[in-house]
mmCIF file of C-alpha atoms in Angstrom:
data_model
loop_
_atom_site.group_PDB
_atom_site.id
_atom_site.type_symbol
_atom_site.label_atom_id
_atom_site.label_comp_id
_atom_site.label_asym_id
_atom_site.label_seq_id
_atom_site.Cartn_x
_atom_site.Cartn_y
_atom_site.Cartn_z
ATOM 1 C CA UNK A 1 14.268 1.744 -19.800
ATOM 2 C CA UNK A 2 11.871 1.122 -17.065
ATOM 3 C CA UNK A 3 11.356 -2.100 -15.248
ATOM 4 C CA UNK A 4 7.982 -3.441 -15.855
ATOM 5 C CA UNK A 5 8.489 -5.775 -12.697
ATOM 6 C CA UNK A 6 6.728 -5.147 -9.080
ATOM 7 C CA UNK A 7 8.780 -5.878 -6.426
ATOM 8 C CA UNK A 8 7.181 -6.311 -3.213
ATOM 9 C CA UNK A 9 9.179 -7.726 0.286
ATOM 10 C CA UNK A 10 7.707 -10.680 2.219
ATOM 11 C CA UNK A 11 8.164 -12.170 5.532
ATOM 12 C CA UNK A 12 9.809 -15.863 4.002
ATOM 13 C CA UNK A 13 6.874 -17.624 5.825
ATOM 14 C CA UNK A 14 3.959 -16.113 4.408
ATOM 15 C CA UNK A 15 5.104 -17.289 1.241
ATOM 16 C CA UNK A 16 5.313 -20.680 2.432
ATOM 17 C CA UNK A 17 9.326 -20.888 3.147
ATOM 18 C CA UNK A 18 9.669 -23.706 5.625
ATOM 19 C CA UNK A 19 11.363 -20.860 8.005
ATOM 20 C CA UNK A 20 10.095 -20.363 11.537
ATOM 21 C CA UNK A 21 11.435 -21.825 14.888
ATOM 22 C CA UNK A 22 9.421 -24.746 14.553
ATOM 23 C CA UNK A 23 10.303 -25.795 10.910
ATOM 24 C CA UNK A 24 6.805 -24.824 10.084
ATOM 25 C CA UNK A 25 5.561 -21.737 7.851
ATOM 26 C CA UNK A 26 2.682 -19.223 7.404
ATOM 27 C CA UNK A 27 1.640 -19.548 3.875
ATOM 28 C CA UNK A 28 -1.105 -16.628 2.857
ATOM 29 C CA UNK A 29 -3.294 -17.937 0.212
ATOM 30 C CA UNK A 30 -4.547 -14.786 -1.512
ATOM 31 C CA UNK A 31 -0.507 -14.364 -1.858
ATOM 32 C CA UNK A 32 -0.263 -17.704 -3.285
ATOM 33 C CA UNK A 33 -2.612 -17.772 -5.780
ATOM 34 C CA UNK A 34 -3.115 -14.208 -6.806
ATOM 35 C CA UNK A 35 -0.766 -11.865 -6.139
ATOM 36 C CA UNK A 36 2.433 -14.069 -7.297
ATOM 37 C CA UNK A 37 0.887 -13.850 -10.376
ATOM 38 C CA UNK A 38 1.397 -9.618 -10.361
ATOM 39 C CA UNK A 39 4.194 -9.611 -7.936
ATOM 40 C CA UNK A 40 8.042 -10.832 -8.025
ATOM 41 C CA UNK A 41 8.100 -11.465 -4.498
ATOM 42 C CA UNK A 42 12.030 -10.943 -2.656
ATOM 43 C CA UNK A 43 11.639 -13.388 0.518
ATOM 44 C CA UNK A 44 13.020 -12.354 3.639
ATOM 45 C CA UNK A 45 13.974 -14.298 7.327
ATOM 46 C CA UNK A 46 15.570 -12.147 9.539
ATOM 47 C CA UNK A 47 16.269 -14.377 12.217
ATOM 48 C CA UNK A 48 17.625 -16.911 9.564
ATOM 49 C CA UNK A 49 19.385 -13.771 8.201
ATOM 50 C CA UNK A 50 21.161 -13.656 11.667
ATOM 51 C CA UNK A 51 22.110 -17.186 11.305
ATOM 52 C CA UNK A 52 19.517 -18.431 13.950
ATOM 53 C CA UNK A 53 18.583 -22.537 12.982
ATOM 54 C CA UNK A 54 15.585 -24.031 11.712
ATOM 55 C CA UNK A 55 14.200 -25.293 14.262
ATOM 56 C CA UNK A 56 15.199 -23.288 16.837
ATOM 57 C CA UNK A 57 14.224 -21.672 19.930
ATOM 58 C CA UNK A 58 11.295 -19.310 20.386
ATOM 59 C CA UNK A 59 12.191 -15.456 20.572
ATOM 60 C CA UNK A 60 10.464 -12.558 22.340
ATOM 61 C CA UNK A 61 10.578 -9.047 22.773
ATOM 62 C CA UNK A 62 11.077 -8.039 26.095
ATOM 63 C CA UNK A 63 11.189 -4.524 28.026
ATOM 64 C CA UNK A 64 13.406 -3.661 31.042
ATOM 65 C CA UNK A 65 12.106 -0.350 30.887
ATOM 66 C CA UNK A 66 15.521 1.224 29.235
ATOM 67 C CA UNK A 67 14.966 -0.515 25.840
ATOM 68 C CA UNK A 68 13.200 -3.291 24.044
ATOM 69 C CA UNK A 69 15.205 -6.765 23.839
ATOM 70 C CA UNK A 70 14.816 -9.735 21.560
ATOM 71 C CA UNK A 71 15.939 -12.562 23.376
ATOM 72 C CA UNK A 72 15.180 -16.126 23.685
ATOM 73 C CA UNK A 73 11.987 -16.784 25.694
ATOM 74 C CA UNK A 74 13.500 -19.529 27.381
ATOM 75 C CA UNK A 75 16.810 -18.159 28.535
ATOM 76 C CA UNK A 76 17.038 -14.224 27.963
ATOM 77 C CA UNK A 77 20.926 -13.906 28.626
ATOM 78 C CA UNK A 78 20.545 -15.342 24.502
ATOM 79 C CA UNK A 79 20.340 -11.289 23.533
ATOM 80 C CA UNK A 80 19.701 -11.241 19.725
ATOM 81 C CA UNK A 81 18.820 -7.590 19.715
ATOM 82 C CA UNK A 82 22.485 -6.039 18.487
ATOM 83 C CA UNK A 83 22.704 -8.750 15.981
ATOM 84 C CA UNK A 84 19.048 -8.218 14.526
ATOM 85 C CA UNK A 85 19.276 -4.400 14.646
ATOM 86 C CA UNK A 86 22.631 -4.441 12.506
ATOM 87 C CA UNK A 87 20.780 -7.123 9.900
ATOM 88 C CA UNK A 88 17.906 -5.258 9.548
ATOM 89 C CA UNK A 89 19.944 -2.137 8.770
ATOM 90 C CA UNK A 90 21.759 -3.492 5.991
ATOM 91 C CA UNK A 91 19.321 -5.522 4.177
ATOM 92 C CA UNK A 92 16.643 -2.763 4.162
ATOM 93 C CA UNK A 93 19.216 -0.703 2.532
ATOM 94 C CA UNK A 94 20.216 -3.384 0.214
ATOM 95 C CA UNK A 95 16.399 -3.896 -0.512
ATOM 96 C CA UNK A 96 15.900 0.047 -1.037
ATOM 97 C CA UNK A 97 18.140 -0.462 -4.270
ATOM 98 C CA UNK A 98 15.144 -3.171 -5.258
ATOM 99 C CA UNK A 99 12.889 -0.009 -5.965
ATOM 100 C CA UNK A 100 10.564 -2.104 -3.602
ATOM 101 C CA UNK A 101 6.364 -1.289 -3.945
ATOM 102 C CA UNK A 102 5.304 -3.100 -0.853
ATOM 103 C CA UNK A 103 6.391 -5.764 1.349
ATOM 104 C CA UNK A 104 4.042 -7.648 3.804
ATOM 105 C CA UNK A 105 5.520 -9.033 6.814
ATOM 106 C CA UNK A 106 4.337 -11.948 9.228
ATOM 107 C CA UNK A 107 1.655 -11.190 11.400
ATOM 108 C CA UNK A 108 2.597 -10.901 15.680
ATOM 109 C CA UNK A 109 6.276 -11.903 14.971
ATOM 110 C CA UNK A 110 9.347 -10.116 17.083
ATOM 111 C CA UNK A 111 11.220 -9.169 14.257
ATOM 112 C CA UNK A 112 8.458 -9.026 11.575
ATOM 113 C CA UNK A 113 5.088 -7.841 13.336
ATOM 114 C CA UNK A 114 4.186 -4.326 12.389
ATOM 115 C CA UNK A 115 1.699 -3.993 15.428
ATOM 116 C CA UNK A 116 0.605 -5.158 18.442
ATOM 117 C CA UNK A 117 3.253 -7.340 18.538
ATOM 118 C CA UNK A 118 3.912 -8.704 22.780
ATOM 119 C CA UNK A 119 6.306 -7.263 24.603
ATOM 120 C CA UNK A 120 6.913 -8.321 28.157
ATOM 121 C CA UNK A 121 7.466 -6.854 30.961
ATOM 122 C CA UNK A 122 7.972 -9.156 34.353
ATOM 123 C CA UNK A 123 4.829 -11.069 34.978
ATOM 124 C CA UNK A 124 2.606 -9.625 31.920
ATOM 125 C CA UNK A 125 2.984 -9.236 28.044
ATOM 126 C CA UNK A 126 1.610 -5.952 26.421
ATOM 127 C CA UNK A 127 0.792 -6.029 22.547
ATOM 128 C CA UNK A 128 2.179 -2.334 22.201
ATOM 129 C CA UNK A 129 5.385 -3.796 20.125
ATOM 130 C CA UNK A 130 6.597 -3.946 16.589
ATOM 131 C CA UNK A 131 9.023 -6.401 15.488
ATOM 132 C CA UNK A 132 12.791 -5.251 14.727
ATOM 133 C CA UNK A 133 13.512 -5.854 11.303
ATOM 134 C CA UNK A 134 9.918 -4.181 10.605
ATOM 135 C CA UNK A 135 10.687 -1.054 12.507
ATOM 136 C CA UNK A 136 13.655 -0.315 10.881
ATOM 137 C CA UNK A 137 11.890 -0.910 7.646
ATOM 138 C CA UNK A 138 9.408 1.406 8.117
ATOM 139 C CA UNK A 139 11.845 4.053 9.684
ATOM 140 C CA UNK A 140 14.118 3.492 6.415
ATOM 141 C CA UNK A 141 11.403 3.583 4.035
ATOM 142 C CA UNK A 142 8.511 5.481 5.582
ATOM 143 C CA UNK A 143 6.672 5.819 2.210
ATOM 144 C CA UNK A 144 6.547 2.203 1.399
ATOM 145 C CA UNK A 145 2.820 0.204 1.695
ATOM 146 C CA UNK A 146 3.392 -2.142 4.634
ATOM 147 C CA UNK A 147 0.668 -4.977 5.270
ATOM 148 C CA UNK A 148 0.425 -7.792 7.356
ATOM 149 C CA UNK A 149 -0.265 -11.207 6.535
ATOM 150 C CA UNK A 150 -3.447 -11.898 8.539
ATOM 151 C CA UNK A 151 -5.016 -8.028 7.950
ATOM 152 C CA UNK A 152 -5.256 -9.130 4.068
ATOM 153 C CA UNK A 153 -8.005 -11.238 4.582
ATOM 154 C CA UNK A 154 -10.013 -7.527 5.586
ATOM 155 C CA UNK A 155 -11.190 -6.988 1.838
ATOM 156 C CA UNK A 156 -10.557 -3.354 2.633
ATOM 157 C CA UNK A 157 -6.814 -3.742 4.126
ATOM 158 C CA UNK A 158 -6.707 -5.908 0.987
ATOM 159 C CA UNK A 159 -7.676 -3.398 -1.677
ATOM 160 C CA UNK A 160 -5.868 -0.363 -0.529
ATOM 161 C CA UNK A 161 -2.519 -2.369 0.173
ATOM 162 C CA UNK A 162 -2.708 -3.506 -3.457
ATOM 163 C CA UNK A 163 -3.623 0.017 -4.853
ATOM 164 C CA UNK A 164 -0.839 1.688 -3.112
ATOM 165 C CA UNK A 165 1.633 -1.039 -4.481
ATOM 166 C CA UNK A 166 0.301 -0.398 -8.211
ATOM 167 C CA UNK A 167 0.771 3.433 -7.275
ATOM 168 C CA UNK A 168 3.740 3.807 -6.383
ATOM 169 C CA UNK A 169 4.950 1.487 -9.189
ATOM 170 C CA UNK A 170 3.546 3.736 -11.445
ATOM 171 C CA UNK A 171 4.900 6.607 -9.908
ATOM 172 C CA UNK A 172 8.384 5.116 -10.123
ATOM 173 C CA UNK A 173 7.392 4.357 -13.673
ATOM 174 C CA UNK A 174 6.120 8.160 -15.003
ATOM 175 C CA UNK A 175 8.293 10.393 -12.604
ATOM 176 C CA UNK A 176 11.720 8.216 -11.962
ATOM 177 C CA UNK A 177 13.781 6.339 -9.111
ATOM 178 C CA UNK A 178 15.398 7.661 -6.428
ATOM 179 C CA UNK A 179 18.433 7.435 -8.147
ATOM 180 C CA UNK A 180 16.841 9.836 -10.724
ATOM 181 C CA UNK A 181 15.438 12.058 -8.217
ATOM 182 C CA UNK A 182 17.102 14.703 -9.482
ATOM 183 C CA UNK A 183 16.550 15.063 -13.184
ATOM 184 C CA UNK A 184 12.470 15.155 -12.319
ATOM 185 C CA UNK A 185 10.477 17.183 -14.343
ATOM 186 C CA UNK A 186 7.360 19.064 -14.147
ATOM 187 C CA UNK A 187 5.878 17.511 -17.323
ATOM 188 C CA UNK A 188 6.167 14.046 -15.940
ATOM 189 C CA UNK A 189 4.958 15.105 -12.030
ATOM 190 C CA UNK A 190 1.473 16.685 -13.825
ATOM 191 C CA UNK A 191 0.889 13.950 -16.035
ATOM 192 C CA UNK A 192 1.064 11.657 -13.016
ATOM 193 C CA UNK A 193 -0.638 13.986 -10.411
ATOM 194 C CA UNK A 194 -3.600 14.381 -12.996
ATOM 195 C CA UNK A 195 -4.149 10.604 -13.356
ATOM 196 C CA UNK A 196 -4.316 10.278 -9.608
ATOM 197 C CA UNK A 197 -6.714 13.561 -8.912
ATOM 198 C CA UNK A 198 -9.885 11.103 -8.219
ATOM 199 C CA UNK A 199 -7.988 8.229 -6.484
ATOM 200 C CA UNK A 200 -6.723 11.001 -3.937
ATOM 201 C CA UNK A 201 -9.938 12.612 -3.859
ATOM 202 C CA UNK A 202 -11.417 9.250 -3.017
ATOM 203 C CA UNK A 203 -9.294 8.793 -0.030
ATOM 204 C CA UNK A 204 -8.053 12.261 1.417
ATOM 205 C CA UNK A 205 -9.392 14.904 0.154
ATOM 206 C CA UNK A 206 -6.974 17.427 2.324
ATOM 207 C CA UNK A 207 -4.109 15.877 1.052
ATOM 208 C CA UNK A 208 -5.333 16.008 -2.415
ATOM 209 C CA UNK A 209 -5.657 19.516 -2.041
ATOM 210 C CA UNK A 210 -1.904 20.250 -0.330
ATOM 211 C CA UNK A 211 -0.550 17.338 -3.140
ATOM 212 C CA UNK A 212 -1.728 19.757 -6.088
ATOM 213 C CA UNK A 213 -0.584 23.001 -4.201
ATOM 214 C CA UNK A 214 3.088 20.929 -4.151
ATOM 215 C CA UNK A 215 2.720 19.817 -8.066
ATOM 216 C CA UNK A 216 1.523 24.367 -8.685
ATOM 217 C CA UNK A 217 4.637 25.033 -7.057
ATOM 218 C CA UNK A 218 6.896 22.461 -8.358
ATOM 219 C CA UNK A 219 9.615 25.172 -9.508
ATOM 220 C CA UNK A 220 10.353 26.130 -5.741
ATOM 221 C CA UNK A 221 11.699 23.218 -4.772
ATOM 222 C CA UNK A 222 14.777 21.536 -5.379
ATOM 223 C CA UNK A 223 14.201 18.383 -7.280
ATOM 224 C CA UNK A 224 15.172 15.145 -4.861
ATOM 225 C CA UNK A 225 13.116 17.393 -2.050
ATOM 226 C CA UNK A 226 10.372 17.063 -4.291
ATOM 227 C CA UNK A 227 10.717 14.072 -4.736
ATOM 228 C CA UNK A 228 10.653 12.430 -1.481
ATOM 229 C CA UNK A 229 8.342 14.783 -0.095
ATOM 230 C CA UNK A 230 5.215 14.495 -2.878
ATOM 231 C CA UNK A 231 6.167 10.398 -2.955
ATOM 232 C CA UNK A 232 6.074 10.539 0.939
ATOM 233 C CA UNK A 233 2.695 12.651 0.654
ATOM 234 C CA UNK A 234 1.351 10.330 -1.514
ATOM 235 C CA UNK A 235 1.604 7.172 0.015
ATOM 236 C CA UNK A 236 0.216 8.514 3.526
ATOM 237 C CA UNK A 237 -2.752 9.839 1.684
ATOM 238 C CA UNK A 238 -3.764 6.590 0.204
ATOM 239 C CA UNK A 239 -3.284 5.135 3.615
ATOM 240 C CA UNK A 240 -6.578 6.393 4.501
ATOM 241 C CA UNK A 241 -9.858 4.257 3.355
ATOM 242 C CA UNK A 242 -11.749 5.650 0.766
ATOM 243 C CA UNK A 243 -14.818 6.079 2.832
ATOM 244 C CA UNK A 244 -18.435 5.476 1.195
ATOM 245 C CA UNK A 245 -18.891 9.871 1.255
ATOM 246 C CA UNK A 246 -16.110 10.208 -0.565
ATOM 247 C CA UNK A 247 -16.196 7.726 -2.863
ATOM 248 C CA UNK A 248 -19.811 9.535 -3.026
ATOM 249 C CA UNK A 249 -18.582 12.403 -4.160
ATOM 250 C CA UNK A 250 -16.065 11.159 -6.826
ATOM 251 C CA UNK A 251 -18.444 9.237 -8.617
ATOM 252 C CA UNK A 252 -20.427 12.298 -8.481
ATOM 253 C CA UNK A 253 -18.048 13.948 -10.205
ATOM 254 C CA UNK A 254 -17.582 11.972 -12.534
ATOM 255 C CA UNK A 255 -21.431 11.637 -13.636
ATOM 256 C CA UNK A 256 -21.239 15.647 -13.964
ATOM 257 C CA UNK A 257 -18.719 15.095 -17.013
ATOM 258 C CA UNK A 258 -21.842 13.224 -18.659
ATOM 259 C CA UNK A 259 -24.595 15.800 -18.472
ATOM 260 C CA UNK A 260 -24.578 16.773 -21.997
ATOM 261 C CA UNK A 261 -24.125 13.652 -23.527
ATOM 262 C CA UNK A 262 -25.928 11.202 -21.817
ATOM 263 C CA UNK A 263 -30.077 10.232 -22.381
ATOM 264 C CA UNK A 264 -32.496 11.239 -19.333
ATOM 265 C CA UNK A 265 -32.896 7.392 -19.195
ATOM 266 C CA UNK A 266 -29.523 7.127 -18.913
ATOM 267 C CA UNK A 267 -29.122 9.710 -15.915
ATOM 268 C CA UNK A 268 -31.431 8.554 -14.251
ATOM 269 C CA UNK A 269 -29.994 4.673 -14.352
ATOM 270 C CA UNK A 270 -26.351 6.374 -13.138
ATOM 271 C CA UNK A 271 -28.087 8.231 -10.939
ATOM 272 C CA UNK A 272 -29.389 5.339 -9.346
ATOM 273 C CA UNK A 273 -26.796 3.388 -9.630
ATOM 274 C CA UNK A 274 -24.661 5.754 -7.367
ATOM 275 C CA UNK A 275 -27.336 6.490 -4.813
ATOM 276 C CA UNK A 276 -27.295 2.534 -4.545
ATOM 277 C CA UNK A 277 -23.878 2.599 -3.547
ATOM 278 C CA UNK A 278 -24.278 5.863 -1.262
ATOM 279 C CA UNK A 279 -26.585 3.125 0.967
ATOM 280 C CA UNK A 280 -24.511 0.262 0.858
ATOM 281 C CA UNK A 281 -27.000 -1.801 -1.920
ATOM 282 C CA UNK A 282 -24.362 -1.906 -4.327
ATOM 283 C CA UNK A 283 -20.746 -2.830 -4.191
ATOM 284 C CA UNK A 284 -18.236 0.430 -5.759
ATOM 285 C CA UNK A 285 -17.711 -1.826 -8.985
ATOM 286 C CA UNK A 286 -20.994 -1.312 -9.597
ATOM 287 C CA UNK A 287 -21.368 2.540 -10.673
ATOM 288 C CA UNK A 288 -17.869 2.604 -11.529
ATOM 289 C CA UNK A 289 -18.483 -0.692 -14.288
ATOM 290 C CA UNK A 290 -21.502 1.391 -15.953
ATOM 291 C CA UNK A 291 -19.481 4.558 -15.547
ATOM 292 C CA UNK A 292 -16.604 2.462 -17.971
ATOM 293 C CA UNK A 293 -19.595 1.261 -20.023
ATOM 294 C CA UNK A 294 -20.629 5.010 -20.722
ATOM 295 C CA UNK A 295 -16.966 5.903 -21.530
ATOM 296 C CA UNK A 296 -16.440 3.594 -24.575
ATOM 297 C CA UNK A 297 -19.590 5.446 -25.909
ATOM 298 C CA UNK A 298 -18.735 8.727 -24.860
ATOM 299 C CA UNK A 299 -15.251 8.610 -24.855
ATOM 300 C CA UNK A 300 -13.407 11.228 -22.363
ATOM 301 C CA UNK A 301 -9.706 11.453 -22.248
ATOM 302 C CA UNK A 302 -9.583 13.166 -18.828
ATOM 303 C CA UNK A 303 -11.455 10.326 -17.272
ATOM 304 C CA UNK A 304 -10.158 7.800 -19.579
ATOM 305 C CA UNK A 305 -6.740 8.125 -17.570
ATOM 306 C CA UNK A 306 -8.246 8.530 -14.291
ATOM 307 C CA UNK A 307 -6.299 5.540 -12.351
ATOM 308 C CA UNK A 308 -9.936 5.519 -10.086
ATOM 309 C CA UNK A 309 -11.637 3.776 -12.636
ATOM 310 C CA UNK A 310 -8.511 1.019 -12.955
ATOM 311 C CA UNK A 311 -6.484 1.418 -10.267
ATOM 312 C CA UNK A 312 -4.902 -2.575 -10.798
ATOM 313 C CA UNK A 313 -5.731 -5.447 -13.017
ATOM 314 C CA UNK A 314 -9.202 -6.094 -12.826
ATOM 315 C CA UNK A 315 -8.324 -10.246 -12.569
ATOM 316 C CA UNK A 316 -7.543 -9.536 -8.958
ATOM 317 C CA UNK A 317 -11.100 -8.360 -8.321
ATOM 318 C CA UNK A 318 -10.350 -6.645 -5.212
ATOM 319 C CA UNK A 319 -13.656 -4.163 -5.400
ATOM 320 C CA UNK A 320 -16.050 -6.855 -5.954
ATOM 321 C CA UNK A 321 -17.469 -6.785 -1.987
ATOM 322 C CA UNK A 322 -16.495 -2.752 -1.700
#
């Protein structure tokens, strides 16, 4: 039976884990009071993982042109980078078996940061680093939606980080684990790949396209190859914003399934209602609420299980200043 639970990774700190060097901690509120309501959260220190102290002393990435160090700022002979490298390896493997939908790491950290994190180099500090533990992450999992703390406050950052966490849930859901990778089955990849034609339309329309040719050709490849390679496909679609155009053009699409059932009046208010959006009057919720409105009186199963129209719970109200 399926697991019904979202697990999503997290830097300790931003879920308000008394953690860092200085005893203090990074607490996120949208994480605190919204998304710990969706989410089971698995908190993660790495430098308390490598049995560093709270408090203890700061850490830094540093460059001596052969590799990139973590040391302690104050006295680099205190080389952490061996220890942290090893850590990270084993508990991103022991949170792959976690069938993990997201994790969202701590903001400029050394072992955490996922960009523009400061490494120096003599006299001068560059913010062309990532952290560590978060680089090993990614390379271990490069599939899986990775946010920073401080970039959810961008109501954009925001909304695709939680859509691509509700996606791949429900991809794990419909099509399987990796441990079931290879007992996939074309029935399930369709049904999936058809409820997800207008979200990837919305955001990549290229990839939509070379997603479908993968789902038409399903029987070519072997099963885990499909696997990782549509999931993989997937997720770095959705990584693109789902520009104003192209959300344009979906809801466009969507109004053409309406032409025969729908009043002039009632064009014309969609219509308008869209072409408000197109010009930035109007917020996306907007078309997409009276486009819902116009499906429980013209019911349509296609776009019934379009995820576009519900992509997460609508308590989070993540589209409300799209």
């Amino acid at each position: 039976m399926k697991s019904t639970t979202i697990n999503v990774g997290i830097s300790a700190c931003v879920l308000g884990e008394k953690v860092r060097f200085d005893s203090g901690h990074k607490l996120n509120r949208f994480v605190a009071n919204e998304l710990t309501r969706h989410f089971s959260f698995l908190p993660v220190c790495p430098e308390v993982g490598i049995g560093l102290p709270v408090p203890r002393p700061a850490i830094r990435l540093i460059s001596d042109q052969q590799r990139i160090a973590l040391v302690e700022a104050k006295n680099p002979d205190n080389d952490f980078t061996a220890p942290m490298q090893h850590y990270a390896r084993q508990k991103v493997a022991e949170l792959s078996q976690h069938a993990l939908c997201g994790y969202i790491v701590c903001a400029k950290s050394p072992t955490c940061g996922m960009e523009r994190v400061k490494v120096y180099k003599h006299n001068r500090a560059d913010k062309e680093g990532v952290g560590l533990f978060a680089r090993e992450l990614m390379t271990q999992m490069p599939w899986l939606p990775v946010e920073e703390d401080g970039r959810l406050n961008d109501p954009y950052l925001r909304e695709n980080f939680v859509s691509r966490i509700y996606c791949l849930h429900d991809f794990y859901q419909s099509v399987g684990y990796e441990t079931e990778a290879s007992k996939i089955n074309a029935a399930d990849v369709v049904a999936f790949h058809s409820r997800y034609k207008l979200t990837l339309m919305a955001h990549n329309p290229r990839m939509y396209k070379q997603l479908g040719q993968m789902v038409a050709t399903f029987r070519d490849y072997e099963p885990e190859r499909f696997f990782y390679d549509y999931r993989l496909g997937l997720m770095q679609a959705l990584t693109y914003r789902a520009s104003r155009n192209n959300q344009t053009n979906v809801l466009m699409h969507i109004q053409g399934y309406f032409k025969r059932m729908l009043s002039r009046q009632e064009k014309q208010e969609l219509a308008r209602v869209i072409q408000d959006y197109r010009i930035g009057e109007l917020p996306v919720l907007a078309p997409i609420t009276l486009i819902k409105h116009y499906l429980q009186a013209y019911p349509n199963n296609y776009l019934q299980q379009q995820r576009y129209l519900e992509p997460y719970p609508q308590a989070l109200r993540l589209r409300y200043n799209l």
